[in-house]
Coordinates of C-alpha atoms in Angstrom, one line a residue:
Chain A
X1 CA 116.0 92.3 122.7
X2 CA 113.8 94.3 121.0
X3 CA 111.5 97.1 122.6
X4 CA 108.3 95.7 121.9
X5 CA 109.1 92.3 124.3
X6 CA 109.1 94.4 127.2
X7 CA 106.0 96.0 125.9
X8 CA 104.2 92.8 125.5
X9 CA 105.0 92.1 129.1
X10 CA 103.3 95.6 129.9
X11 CA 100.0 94.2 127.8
X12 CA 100.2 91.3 130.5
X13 CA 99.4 93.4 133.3
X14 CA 96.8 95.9 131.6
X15 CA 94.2 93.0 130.7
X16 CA 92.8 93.2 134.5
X17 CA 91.9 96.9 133.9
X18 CA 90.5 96.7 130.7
X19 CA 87.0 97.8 130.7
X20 CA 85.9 94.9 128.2
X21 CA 84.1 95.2 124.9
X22 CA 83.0 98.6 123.9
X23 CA 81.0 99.2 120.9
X24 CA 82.8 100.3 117.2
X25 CA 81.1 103.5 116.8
X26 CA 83.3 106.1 119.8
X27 CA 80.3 107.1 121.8
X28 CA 81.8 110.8 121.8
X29 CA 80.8 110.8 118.1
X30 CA 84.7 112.9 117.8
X31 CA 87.7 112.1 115.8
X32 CA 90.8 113.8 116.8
X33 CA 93.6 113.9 114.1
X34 CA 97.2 114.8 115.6
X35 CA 100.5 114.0 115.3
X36 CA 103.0 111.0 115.8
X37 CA 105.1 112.6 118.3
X38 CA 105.7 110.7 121.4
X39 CA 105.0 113.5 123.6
X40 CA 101.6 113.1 122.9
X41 CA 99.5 110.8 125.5
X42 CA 95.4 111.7 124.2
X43 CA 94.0 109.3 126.2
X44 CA 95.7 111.0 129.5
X45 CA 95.9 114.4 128.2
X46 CA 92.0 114.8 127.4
X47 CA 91.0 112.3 129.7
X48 CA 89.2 109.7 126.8
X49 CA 88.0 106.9 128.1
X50 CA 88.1 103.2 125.6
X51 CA 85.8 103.6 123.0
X52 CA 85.0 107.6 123.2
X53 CA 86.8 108.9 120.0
X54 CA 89.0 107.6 116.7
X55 CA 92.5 108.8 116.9
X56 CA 94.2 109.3 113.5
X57 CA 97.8 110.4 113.6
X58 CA 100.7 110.9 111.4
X59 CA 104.0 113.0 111.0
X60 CA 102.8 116.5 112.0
X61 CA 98.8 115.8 112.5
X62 CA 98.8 117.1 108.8
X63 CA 95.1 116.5 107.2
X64 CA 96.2 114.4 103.9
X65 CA 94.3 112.4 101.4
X66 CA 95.1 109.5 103.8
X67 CA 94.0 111.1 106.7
X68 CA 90.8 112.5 104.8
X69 CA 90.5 108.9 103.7
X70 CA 90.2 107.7 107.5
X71 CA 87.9 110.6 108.2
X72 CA 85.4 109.9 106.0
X73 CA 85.0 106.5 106.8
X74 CA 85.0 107.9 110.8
X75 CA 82.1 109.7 110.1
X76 CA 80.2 107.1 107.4
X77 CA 80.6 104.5 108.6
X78 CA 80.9 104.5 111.9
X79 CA 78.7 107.8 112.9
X80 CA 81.1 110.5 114.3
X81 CA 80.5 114.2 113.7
X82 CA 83.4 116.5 115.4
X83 CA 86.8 117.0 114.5
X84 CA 89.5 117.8 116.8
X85 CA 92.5 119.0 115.4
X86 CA 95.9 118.9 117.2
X87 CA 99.6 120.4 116.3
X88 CA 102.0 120.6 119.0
X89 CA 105.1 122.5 119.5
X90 CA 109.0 121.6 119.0
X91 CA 107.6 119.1 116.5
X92 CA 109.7 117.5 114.1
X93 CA 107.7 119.0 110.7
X94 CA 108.0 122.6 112.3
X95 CA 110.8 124.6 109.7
X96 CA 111.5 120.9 108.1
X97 CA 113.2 121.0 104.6
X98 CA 111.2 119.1 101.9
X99 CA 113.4 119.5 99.3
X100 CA 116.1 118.2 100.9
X101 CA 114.5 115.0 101.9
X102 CA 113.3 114.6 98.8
X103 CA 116.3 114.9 97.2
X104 CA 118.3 113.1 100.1
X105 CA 115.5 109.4 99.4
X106 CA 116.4 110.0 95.8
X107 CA 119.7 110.0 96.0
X108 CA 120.1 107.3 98.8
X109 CA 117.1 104.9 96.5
X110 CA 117.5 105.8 93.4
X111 CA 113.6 106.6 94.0
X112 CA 112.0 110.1 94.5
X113 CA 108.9 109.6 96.9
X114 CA 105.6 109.2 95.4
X115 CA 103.8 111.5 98.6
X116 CA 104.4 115.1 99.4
X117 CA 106.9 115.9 102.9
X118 CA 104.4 118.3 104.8
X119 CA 106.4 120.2 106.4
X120 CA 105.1 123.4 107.8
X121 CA 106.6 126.8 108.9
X122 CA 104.6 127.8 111.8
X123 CA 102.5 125.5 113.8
X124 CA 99.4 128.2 114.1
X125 CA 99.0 128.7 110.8
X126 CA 99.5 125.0 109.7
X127 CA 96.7 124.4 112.7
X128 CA 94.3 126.8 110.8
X129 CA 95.1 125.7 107.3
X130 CA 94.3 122.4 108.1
X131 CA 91.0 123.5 109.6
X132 CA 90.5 124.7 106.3
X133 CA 91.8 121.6 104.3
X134 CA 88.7 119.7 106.6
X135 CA 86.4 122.1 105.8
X136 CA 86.9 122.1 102.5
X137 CA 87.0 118.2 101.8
X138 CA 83.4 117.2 99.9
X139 CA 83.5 113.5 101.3
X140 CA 83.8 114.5 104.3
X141 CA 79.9 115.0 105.8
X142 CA 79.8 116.3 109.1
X143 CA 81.9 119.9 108.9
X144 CA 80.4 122.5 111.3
X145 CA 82.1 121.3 114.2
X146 CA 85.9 121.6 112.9
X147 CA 88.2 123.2 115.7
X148 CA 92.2 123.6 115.9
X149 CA 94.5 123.1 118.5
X150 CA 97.9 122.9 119.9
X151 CA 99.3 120.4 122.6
X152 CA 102.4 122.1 124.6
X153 CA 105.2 119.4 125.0
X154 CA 106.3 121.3 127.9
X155 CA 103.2 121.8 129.9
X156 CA 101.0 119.6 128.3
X157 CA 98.7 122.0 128.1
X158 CA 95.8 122.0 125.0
X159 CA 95.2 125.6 123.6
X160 CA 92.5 127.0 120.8
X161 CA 93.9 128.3 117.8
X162 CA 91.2 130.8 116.6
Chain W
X1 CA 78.1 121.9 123.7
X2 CA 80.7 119.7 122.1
X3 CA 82.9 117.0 123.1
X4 CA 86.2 118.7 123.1
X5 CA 85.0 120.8 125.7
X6 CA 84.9 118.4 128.4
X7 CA 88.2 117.1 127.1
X8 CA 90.0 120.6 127.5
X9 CA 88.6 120.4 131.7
X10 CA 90.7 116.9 131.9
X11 CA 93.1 118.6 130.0
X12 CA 93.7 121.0 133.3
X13 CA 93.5 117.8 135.3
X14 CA 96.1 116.2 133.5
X15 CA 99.1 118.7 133.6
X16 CA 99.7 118.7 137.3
X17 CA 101.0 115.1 136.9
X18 CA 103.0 115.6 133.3
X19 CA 106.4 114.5 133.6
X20 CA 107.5 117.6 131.4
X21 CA 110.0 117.8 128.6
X22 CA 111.6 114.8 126.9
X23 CA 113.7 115.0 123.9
X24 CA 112.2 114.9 120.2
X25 CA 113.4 111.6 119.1
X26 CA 111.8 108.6 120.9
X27 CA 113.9 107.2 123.5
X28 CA 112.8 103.2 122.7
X29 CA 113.8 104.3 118.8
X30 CA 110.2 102.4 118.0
X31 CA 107.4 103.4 115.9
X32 CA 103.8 101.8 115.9
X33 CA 101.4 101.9 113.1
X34 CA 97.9 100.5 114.5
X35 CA 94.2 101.7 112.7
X36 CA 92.3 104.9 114.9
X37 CA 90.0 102.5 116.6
X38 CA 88.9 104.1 119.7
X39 CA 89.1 101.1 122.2
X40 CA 93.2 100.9 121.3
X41 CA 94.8 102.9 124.3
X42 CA 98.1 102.0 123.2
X43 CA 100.0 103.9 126.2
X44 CA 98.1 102.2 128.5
X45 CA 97.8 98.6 126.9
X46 CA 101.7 98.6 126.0
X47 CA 102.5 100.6 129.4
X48 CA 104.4 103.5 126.7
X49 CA 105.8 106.4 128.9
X50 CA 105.7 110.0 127.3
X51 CA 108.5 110.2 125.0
X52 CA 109.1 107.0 124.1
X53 CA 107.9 106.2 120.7
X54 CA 106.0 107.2 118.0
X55 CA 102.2 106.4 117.4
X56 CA 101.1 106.4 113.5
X57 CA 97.2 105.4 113.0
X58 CA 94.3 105.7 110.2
X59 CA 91.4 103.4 109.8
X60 CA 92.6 100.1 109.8
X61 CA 96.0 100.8 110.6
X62 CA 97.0 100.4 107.1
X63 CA 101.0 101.3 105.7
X64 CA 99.4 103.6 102.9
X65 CA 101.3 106.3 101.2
X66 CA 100.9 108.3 103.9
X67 CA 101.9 106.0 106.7
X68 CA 105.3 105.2 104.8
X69 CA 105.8 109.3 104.7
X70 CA 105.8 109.8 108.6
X71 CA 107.4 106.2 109.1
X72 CA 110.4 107.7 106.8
X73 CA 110.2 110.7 108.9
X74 CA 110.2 109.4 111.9
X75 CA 113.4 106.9 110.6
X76 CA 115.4 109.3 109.2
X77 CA 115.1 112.8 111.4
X78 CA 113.8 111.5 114.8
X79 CA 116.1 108.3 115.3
X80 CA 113.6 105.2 115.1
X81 CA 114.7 101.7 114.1
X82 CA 111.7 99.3 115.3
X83 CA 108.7 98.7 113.0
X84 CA 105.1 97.6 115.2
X85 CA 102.4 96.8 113.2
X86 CA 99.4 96.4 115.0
X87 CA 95.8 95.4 113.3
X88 CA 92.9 94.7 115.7
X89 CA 89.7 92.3 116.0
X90 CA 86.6 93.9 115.1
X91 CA 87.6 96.4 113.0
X92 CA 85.4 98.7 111.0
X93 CA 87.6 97.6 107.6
X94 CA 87.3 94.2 108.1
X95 CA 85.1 92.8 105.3
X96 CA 84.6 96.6 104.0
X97 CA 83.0 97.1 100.8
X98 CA 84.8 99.1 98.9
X99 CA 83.5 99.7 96.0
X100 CA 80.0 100.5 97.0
X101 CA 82.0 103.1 99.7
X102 CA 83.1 104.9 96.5
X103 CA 79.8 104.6 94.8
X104 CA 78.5 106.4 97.2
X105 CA 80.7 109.0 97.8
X106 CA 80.6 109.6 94.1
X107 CA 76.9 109.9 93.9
X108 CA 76.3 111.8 96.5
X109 CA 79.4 114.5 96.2
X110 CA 79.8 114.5 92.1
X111 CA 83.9 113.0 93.0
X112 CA 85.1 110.0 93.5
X113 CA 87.8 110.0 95.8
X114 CA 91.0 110.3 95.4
X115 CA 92.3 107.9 97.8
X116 CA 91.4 103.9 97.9
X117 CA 89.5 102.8 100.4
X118 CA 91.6 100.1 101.2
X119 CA 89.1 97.6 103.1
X120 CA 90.3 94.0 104.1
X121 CA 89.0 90.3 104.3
X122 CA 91.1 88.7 107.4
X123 CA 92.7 90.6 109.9
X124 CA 95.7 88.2 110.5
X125 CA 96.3 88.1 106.8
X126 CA 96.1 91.7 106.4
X127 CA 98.9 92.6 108.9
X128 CA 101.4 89.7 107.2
X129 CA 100.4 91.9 103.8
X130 CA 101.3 95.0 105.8
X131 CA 104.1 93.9 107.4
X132 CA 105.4 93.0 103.7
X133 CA 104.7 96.8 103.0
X134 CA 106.7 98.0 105.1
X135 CA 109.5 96.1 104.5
X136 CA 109.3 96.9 100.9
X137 CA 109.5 100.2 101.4
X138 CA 112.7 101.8 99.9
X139 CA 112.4 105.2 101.6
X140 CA 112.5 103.3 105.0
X141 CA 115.8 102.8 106.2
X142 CA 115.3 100.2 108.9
X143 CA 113.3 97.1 107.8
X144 CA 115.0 94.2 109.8
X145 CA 112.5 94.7 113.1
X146 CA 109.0 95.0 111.4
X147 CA 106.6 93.0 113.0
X148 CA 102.8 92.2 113.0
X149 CA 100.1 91.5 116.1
X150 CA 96.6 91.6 116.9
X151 CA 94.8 93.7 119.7
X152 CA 91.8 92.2 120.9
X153 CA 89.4 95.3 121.4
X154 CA 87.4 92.2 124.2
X155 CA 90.6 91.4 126.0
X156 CA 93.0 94.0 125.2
X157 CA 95.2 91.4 124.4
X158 CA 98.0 91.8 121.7
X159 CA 99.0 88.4 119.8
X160 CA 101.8 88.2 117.8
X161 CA 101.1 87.2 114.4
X162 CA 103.9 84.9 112.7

């Protein structure tokens, strides 16, 4: 059986919580933009409530064209204005090898990729460089309110990266 | 004062009850690509535990470049074999126009962008599309458990779609 059965059976006993329709624009006017990891609950871990704040997340919380795509339609067209960002430690990207990924898909496909890896050397500096990368992206309207974080997959625990 | 200030108090709420460290790779071996909607709690509507898969989301929950780079990650150096795809009801893409998106963009930065926008007509046609893109995908090693549902953002009810 596949995981996702038992995880429709879970959706069966959430609908008598749900708080019902909530309107499309998050009422926090926030977007947070973190990572895939598992470890990472944002809902329980910064306490959002349905319909507070957009959630975009990918392999290391990295700010690419896709996720600059998502962000300015966040903010366009559906009125948000802060940005959240959010590494975390012991994450996969942390010291990973680009070139040998890239070479390993080429091999095994005959294919090299057509994106960039993202991998990162140190999780403080990729947090600030991606504050950066927001900063600095023209479609993107709303850019005073940019601030970097990282999630602890030990302790939970959110910290600043200044 | 912004948002993510409150957030970082229910972060000290939150880390009294954190189960603490779970291994990097997702113990389910299951990834889920949904759009950054902020009424989709998907811990809480699929009851996921910390640790137990991976959680990839842009606007509209779209397999984009992007999304097939982490999904390839999170395949081939964090142990994942099962493929969600989950689009939802009343999204801001739905019936998205494009082309006056980038117009405007254009006009009011000098730029066009140099992503698509990548706006839909019908949601349940839209995930059988992406669901094709995924299994498409060469770089993705697992294809044979992709599959495609709908979250109702009024019910939070998730629908397979066949």
């Amino acid at each position: 059986m596949a995981a996702v059965d038992d995880l429709l059976k879970a959706n069966e006993r959430y609908l008598a919580g749900f708080p019902g329709p909530r309107p499309k624009n998050p009422s926090l006017k926030l977007t947070i933009i973190t990572c895939m990891d598992s470890r990472l609950d944002l809902f329980g871990a910064l306490g959002l409530n349905i319909g507070e704040a957009h959630l975009i997340r990918n392999a290391g919380g990295i700010p690419t064209d896709d996720v600059l795509r998502s962000l300015a339609i966040s903010q366009r067209a559906l009125g948000t204005e802060e940005v959240v960002l959010i590494h975390h430690t012991d994450c996969g990207m942390e010291g990973f090898d680009d070139t040998a990924f890239r070479a390993q898909l080429e091999s095994e496909t005959g294919r090299a990729p057509t994106w960039d890896v993202r991998g990162f050397d140190d999780v403080r500096d990729d947090v600030r460089r991606s504050v950066e990368i927001v900063r600095g992206c023209p479609w993107v309207p709303n850019r005073d309110k940019v601030r970097g974080f990282v999630f602890d997959v030990a302790s939970a625990r959110v910290e600043a990266v200044d």
